Coordinates of C-alpha atoms in Angstrom, one line a residue:
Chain A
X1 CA 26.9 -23.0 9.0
X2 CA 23.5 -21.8 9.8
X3 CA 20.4 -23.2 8.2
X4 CA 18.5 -19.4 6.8
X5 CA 16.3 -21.0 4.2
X6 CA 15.1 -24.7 4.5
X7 CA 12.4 -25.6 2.2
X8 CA 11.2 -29.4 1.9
X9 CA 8.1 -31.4 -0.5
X10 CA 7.2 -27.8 -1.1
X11 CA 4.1 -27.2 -3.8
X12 CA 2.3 -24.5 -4.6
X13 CA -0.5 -24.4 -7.7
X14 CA -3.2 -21.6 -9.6
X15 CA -6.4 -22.9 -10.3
X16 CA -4.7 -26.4 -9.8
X17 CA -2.0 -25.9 -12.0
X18 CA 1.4 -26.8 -10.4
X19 CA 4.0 -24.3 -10.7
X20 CA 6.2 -25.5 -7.9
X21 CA 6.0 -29.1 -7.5
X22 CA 8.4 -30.9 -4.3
X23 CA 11.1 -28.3 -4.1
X24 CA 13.6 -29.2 -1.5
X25 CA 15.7 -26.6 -1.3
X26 CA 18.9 -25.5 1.4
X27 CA 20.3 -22.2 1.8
X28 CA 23.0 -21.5 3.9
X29 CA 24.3 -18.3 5.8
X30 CA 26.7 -16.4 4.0
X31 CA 25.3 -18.3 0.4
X32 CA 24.9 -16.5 -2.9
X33 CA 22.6 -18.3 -5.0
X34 CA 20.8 -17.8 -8.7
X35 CA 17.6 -18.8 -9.5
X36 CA 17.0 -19.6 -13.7
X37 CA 14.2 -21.1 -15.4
X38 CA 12.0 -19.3 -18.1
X39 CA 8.9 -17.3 -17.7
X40 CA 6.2 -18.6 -15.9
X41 CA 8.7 -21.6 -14.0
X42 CA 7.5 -20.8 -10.7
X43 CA 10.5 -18.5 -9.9
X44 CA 8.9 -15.8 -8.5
X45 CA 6.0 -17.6 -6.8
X46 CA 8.8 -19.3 -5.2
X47 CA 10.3 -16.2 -3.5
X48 CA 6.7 -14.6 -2.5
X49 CA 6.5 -17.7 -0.5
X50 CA 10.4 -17.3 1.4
X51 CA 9.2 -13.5 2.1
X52 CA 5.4 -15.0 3.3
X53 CA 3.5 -13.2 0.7
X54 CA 2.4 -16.9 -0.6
X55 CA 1.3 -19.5 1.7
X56 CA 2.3 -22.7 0.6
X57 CA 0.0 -25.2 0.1
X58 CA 1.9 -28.8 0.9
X59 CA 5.0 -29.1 2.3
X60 CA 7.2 -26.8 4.9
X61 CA 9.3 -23.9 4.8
X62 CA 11.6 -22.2 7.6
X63 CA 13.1 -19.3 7.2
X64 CA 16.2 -18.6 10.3
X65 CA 15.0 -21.8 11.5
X66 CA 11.2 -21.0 12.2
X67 CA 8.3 -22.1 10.1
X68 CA 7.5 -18.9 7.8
X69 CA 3.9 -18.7 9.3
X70 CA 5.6 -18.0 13.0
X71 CA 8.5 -15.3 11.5
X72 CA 7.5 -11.7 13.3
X73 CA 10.9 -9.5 14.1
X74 CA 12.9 -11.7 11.9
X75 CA 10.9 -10.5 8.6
X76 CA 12.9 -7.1 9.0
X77 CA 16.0 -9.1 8.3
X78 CA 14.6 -10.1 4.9
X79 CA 15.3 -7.7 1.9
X80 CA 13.2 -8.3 -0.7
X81 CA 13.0 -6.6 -4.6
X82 CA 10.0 -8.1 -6.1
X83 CA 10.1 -8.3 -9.8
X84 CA 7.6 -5.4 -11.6
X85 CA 6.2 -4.3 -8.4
X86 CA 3.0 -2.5 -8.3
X87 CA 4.0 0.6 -7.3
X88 CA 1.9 4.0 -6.6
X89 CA 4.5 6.3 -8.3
X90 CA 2.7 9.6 -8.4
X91 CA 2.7 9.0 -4.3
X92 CA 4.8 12.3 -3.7
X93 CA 7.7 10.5 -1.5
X94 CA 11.3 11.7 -2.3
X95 CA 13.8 8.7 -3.3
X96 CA 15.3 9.8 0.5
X97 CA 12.3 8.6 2.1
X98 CA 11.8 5.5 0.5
X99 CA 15.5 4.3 0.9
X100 CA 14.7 5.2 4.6
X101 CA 11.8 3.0 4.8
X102 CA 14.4 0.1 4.8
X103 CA 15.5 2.1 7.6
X104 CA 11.9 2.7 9.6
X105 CA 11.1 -1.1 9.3
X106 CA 14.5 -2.4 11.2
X107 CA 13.7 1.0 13.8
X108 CA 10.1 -0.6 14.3
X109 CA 9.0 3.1 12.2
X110 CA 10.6 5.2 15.1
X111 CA 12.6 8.2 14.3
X112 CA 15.7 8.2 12.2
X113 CA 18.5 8.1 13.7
X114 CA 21.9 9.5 12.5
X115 CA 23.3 6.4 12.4
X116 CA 20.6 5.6 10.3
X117 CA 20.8 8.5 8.1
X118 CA 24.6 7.7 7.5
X119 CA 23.5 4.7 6.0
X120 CA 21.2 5.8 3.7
X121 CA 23.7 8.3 2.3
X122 CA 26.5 5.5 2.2
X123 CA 23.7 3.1 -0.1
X124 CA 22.9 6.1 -1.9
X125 CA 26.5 6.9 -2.9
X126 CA 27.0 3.2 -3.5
X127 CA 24.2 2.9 -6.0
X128 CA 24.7 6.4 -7.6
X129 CA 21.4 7.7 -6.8
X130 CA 22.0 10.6 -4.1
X131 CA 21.8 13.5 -7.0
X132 CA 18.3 12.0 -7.2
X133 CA 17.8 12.3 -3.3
X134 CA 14.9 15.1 -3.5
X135 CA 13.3 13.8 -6.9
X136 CA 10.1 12.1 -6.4
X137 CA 9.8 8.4 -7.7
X138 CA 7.8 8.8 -10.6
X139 CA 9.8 11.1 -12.4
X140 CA 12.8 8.8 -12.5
X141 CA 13.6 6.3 -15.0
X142 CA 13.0 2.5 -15.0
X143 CA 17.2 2.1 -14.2
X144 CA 16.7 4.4 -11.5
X145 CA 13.6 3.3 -9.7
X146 CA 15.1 -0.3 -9.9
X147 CA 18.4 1.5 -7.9
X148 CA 15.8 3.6 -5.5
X149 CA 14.5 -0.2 -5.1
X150 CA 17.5 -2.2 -4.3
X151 CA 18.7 1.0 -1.9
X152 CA 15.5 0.4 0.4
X153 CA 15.8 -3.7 0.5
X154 CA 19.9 -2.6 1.2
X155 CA 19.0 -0.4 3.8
X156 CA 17.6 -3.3 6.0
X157 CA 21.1 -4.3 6.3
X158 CA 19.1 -7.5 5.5
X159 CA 20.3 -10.9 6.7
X160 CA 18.7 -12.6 3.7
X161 CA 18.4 -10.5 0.5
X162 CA 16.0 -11.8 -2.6
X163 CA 16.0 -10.0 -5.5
X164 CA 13.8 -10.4 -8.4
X165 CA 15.7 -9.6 -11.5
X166 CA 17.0 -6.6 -9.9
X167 CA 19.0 -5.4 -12.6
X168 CA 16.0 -5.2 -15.6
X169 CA 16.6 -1.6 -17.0
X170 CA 19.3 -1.0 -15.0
X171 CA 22.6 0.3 -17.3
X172 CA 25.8 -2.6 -17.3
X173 CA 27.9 0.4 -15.0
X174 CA 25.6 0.1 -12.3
X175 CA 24.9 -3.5 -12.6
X176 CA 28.6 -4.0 -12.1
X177 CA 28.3 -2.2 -9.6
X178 CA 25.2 -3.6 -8.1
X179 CA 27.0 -7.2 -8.7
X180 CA 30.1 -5.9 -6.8
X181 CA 28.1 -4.7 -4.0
X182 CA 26.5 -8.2 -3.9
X183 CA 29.6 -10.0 -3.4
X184 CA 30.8 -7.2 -0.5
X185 CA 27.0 -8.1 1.2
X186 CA 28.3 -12.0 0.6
X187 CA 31.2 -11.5 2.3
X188 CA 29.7 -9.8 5.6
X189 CA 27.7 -13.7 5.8
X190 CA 24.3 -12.6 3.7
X191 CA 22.2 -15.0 2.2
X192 CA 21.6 -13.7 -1.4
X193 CA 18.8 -15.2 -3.7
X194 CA 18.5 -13.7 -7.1
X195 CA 16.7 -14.5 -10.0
X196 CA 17.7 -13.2 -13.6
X197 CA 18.2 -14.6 -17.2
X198 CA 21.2 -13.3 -17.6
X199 CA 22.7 -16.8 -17.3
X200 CA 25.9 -15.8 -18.0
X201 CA 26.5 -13.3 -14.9
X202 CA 24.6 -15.3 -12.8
X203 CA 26.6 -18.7 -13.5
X204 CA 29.8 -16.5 -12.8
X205 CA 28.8 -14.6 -9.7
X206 CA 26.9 -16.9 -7.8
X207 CA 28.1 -19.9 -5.4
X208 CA 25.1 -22.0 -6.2
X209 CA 22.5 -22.4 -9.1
X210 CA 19.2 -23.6 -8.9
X211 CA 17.6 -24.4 -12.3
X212 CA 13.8 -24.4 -11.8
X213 CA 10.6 -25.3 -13.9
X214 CA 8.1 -26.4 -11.8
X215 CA 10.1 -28.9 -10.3
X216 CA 14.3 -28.4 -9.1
X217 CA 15.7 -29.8 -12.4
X218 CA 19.0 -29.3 -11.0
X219 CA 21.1 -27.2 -8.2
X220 CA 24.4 -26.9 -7.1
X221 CA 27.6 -25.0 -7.9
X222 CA 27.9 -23.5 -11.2
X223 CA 31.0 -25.4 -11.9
X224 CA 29.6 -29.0 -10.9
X225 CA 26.7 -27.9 -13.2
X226 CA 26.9 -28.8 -16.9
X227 CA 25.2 -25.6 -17.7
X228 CA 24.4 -26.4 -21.6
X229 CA 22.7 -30.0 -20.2
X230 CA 20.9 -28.0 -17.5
X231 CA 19.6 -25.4 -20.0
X232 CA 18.7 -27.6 -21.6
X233 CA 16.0 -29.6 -19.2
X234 CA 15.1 -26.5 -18.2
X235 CA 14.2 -24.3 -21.1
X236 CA 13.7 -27.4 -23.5
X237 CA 16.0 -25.8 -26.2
X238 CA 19.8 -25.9 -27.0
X239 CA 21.5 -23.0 -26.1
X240 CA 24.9 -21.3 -26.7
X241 CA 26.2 -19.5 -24.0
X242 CA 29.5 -16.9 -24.7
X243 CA 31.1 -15.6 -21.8
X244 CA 32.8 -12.4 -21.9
X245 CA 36.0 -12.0 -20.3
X246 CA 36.1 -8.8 -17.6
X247 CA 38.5 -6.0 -19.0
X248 CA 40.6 -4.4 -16.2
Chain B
X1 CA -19.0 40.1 10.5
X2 CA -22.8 39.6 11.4
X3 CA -23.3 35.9 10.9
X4 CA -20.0 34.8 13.2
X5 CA -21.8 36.6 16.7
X6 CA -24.4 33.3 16.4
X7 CA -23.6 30.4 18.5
X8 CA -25.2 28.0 15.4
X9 CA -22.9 29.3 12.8
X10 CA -20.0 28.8 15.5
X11 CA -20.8 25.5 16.2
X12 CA -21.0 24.7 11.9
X13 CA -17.5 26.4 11.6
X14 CA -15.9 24.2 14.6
X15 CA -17.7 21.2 12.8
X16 CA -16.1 22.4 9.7
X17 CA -12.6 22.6 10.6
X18 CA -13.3 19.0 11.9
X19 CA -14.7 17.8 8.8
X20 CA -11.7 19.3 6.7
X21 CA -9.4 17.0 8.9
X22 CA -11.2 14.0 8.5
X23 CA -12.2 14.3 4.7
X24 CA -8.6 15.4 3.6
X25 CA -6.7 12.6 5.3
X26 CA -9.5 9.9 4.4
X27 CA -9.6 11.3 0.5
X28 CA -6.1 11.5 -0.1
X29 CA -5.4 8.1 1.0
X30 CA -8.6 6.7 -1.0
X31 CA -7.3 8.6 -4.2
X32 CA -3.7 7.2 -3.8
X33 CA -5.3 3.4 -2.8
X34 CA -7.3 3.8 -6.0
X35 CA -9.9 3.3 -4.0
X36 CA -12.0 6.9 -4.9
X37 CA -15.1 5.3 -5.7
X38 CA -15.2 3.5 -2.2
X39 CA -16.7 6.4 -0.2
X40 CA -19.0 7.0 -2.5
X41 CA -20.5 3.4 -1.9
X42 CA -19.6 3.6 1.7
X43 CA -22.2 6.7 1.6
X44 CA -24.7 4.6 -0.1
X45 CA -24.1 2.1 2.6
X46 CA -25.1 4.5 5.1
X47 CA -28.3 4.7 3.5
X48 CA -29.2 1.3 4.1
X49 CA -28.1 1.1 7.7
X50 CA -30.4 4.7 8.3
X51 CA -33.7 2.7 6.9
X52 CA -32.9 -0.2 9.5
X53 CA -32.6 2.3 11.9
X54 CA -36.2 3.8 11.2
X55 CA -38.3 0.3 10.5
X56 CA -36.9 -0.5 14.2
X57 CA -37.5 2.7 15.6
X58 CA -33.4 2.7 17.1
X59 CA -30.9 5.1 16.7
X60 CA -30.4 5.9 13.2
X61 CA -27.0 6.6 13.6
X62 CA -26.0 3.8 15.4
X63 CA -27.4 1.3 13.1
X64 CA -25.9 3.4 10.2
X65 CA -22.9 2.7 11.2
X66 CA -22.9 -0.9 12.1
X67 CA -24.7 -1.4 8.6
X68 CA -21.9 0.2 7.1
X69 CA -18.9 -1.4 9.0
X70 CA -20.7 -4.7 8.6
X71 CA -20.4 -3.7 4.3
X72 CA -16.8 -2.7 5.0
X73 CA -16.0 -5.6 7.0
X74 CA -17.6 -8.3 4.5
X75 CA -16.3 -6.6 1.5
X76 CA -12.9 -8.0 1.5
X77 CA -14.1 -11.5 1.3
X78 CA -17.0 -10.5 -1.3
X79 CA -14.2 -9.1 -3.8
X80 CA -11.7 -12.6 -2.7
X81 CA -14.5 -14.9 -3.6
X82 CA -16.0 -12.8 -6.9
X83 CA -12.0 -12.9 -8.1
X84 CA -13.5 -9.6 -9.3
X85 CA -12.0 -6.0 -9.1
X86 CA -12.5 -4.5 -5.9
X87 CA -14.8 -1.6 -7.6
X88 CA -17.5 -4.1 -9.1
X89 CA -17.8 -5.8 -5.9
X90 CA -18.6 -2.2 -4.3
X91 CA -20.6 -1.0 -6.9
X92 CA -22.6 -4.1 -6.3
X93 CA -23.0 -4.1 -3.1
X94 CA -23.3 -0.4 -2.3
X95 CA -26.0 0.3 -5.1
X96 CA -28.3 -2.7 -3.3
X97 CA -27.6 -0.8 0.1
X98 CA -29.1 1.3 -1.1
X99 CA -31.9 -0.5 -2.9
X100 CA -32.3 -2.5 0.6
X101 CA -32.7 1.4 2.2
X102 CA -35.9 2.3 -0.1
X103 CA -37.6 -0.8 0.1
X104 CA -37.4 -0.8 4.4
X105 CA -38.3 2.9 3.8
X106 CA -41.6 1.5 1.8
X107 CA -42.8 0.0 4.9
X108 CA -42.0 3.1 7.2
X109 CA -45.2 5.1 8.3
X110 CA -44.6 8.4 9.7
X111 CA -42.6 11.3 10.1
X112 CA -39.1 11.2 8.7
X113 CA -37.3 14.5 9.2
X114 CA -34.3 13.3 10.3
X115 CA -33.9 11.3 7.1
X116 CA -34.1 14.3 5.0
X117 CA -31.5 15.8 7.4
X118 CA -29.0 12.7 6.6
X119 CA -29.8 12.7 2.8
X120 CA -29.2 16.4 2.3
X121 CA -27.1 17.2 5.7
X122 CA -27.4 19.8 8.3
X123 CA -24.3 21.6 9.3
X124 CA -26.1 24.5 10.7
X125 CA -28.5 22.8 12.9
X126 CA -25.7 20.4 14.2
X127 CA -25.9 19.6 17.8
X128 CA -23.0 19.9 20.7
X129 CA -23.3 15.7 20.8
X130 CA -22.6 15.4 17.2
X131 CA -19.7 18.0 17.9
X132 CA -18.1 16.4 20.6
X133 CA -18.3 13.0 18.8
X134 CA -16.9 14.6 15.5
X135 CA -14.4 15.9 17.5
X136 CA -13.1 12.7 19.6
X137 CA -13.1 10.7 16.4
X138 CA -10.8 13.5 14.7
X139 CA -8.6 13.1 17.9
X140 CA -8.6 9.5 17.3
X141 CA -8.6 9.6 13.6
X142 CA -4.9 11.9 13.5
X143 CA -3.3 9.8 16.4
X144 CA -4.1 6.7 14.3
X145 CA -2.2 8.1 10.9
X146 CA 0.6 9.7 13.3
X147 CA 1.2 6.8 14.6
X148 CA 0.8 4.1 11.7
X149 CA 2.1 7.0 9.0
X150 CA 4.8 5.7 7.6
X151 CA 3.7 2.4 7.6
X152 CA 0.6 3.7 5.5
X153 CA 3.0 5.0 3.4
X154 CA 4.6 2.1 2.7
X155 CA 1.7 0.2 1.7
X156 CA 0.4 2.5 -0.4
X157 CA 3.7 3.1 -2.3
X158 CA 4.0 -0.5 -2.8
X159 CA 1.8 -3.2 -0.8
X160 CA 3.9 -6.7 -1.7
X161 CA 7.5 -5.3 -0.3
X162 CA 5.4 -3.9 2.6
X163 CA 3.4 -7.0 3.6
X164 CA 7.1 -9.2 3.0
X165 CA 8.8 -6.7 5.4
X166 CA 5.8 -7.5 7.9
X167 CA 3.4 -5.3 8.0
X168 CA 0.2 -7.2 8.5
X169 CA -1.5 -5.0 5.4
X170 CA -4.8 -6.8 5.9
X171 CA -5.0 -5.2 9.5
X172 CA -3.9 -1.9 8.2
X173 CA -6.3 -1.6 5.3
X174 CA -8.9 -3.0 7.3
X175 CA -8.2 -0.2 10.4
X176 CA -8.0 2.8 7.8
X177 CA -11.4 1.3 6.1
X178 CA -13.0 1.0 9.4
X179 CA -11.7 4.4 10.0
X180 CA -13.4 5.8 6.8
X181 CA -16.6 4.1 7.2
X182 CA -17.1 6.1 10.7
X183 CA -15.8 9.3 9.0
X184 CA -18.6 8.7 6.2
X185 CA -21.4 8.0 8.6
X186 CA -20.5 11.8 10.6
X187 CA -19.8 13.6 7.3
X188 CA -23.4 12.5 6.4
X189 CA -24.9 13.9 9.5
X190 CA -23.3 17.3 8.2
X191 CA -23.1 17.4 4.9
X192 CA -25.5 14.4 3.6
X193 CA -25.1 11.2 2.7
X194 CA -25.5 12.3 -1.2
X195 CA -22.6 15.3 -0.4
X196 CA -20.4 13.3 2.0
X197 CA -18.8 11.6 -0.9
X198 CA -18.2 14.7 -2.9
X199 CA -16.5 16.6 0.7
X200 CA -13.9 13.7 1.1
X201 CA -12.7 13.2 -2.7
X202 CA -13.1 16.9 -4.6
X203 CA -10.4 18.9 -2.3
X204 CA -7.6 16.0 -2.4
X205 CA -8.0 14.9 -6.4
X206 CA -7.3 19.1 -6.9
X207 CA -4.7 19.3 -5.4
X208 CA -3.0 15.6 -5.6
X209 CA -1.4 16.3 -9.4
X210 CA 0.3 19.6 -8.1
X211 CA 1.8 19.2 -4.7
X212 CA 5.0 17.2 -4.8
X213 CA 5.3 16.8 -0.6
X214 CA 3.3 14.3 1.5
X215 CA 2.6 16.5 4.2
X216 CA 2.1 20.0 2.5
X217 CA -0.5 18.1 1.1
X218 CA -2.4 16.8 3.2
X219 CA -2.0 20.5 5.2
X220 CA -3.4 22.1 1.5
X221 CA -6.5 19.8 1.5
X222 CA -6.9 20.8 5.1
X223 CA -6.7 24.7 3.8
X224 CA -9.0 23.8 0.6
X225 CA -11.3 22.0 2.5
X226 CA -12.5 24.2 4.8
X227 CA -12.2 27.4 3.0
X228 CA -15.1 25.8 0.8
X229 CA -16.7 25.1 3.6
X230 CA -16.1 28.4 5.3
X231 CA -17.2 30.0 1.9
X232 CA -20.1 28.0 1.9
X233 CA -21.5 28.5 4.7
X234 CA -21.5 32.3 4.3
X235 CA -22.8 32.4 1.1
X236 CA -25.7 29.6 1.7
X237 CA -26.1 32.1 5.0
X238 CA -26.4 35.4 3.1
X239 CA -28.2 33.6 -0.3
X240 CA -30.4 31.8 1.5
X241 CA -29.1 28.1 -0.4
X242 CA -28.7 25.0 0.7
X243 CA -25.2 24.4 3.0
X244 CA -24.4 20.8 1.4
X245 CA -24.7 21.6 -1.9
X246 CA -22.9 24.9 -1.6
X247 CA -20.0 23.6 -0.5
X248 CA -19.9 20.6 -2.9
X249 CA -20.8 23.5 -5.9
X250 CA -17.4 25.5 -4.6
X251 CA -15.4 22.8 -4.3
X252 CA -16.1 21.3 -7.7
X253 CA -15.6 25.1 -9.2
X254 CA -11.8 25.1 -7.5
X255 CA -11.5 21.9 -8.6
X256 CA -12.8 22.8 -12.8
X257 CA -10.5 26.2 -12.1
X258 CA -7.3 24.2 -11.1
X259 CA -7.4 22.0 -14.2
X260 CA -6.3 24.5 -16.4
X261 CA -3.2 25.9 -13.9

């Protein structure tokens, strides 16, 4: 299987405080993994670094086999939902447009297409936004700019989707939804990375778990993982973790 | 109507409609970058770059404009290094500009017409040159934001998710900046460097909170623009006022007016 994220003796500090420190790190084509830690682990400074944002500062990282520094065409097949973005919402663009943008960057921002319209309906349907098609961002809720979002990273028809606690505001129909769309993207060979605390959903969804703080504590499948040990190293505190069995 | 049958007032309303162009497209990005308070101290800059221009007895254009690109160009370094927010960087630097532009001016003797020109502006008096270069930058100005649009867009609406999906937002900013700083230094020849500010921010933050489409409103600011300088011109004409500051006294009265739509 094809190498799409290979990270090795990775660091990366603030003011020469380490919040990543030698993160070796695999991701095959096709994987779905989760990301946990708590607040402040170095989850999302790890992501801004796979999308480039970040340079790291020691070690390597290649992204569809090319150091991150040399990606150019291949950053269009990376989706990304960064977590709290800083968004201008009183921008007057209609939730159409910015799912298109997905669109525009793949296009190299030519013209839409009807192909490319097609898809944007399809995500909208998908993610239950298309009543909201003509609104304008800032008059929708937190749920539904998180869906407006996820619809413009989808609309890459990324090979590598990262996704920064998507699902914070969004209502448990749609995240279903959201999650079931997730495993249809893992089945066409994407690479998913997602961070969340929702431990539970995220040790049942994905196909890997990486338990971060500062350094990899731990990573691998979910079942080889004795979660209550890992949460433990990880968030320094015993933990009881209920599951919830899916009604039909 | 009287005043249109003179070639001067002809030429003013041509540099007009250019200015509108240039102002509302500039303004409404600034506003939406939060970045209002930039032309402002862009405008300052030019100040600085117009004393240089006297002291060596070269084009004071010219050197206005490389003083003030040089300040645009160094600013994004000034504001990585202070760890500051980008407005008390350009307060900063803007205000000594214009500090630097007094004391040069201290050592200037002679005549210094064309300064008063620059300070207050002189859309009446504008010469074809000035036209034709006001006009090939707004040619060069509209293909630039046709072209990089949506991209602009993008980084405005949210700069991270634009700069992952690779656009190299540096460049852009930097282009659009460079862009404004060469719209300041031609508004200032018209309007003043004092007004320039006023032309580029007042029609876009009236009409930003009430039109809900990108591009009706970047055609409204167009409208509001130059109807206050259209309006201004005739009354300055017929009152016998100042051009500048009648068009900067209109547009802050439509702007006062609109708050309470």
């Amino acid at each position: 299987m094809n190498r799409i994220v290979e990270i090795n003796n990775l660091y990366y500090s603030y003011n020469n405080d380490f919040v990543l420190e030698n993160i070796n790190l695999e991701i095959l084509e096709g994987e779905f993994w989760g990301i946990i830690g708590p607040n402040g682990a170095g989850k999302s400074t790890l992501l801004k670094i796979i999308v480039g944002i970040l340079k790291p500062q020691k070690g390597s990282i290649k992204v569809f086999n090319k150091e991150i520094k040399y990606l150019k065409d291949e950053k269009k097949l990376i989706g990304y939902v960064p977590q709290k973005p800083n968004i201008e919402k009183y921008l007057p663009l209609k939730v159409t447009e910015i799912v298109a943008l997905g669109r525009r960057i793949v296009n190299d921002w030519k013209k839409l297409s009807s192909h490319d319209r097609e898809i944007i309906q399809k995500l909208m349907e998908e993610l239950e936004i298309e009543d909201l098609a003509n609104k304008i961002y800032g008059e929708l809720s937190g749920g539904q700019q998180q869906k407006v979002l996820i619809a413009r990273a989808l609309a890459q028809q990324p090979k590598l989707l990262i996704l920064d606690e998507p699902t914070i505001g969004v209502d448990m129909k749609t995240q279903s939804k959201f999650y079931s769309l997730l495993r249809k993207l893992k089945k066409a060979r994407i690479s998913i990375i997602l961070v969340s605390h929702d431990i539970g959903i995220i040790s049942k969804e994905v196909d890997k778990l990486a338990c971060l703080n500062s350094k990899l504590y731990l990573h691998g499948c979910p079942k080889d993982i004795k979660i209550h040990t890992a949460l433990k190293e990880v968030y320094g505190e015993d933990f009881l973790l209920l599951t919830h069995e899916e009604e039909e | 109507m009287e005043i249109l049958s003179y070639a001067f007032v002809q030429r003013a309303l041509l540099a007009g409609m250019l200015i509108s162009i240039i102002s509302s497209v500039i303004g409404i990005y600034l506003i939406y970058r939060g970045l209002s308070f930039m032309s402002a101290g862009i405008s300052h800059a030019v100040f600085g770059g117009l004393a240089i221009g006297y002291l060596l007895g070269i084009n004071i254009t010219l050197t206005s404009l490389l003083f003030t690109l040089l300040i645009i160009w160094i600013m994004p370094f000034i504001v990585r290094k202070s760890k500051l927010k980008q407005d008390i960087p350009i307060g900063i630097f803007y205000s000594s500009s214009m500090a630097l532009g007094a004391l040069l001016l201290s050592f200037h003797q002679g005549y210094t017409t064309d300064l008063f020109s620059f300070l207050f502006g002189s859309i009446l008096s504008i010469k074809d040159e000035d036209l034709i270069i006001t006009l090939i930058f707004t040619v060069i100005l509209t293909i630039f934001f046709l072209r990089n649009y949506w991209k602009i867009i993008f980084m405005i609406f949210d700069q991270e998710t634009a700069e992952a999906s690779g656009i190299n937002v540096f460049k852009l900013e930097g282009a659009v900046l460079t862009l404004t700083g060469i719209a300041v230094v031609l508004i200032s020849k018209l309007v003043g460097i004092i007004l320039s500010s006023a032309l580029i921010i007042i029609p876009a933050a009236t009409l930003v909170p009430y039109i809900k489409d990108m591009r009706k409103l970047i055609v409204y600011t167009i409208f509001l623009n130059l109807m206050c300088i259209i309006s201004g011109l005739i009354l300055s004409y017929y009152f016998n006022l100042p051009t500048g500051s009648t068009i900067v006294i209109i547009a802050t009265l439509v702007f006062l007016i609109s708050l309470f739509k």
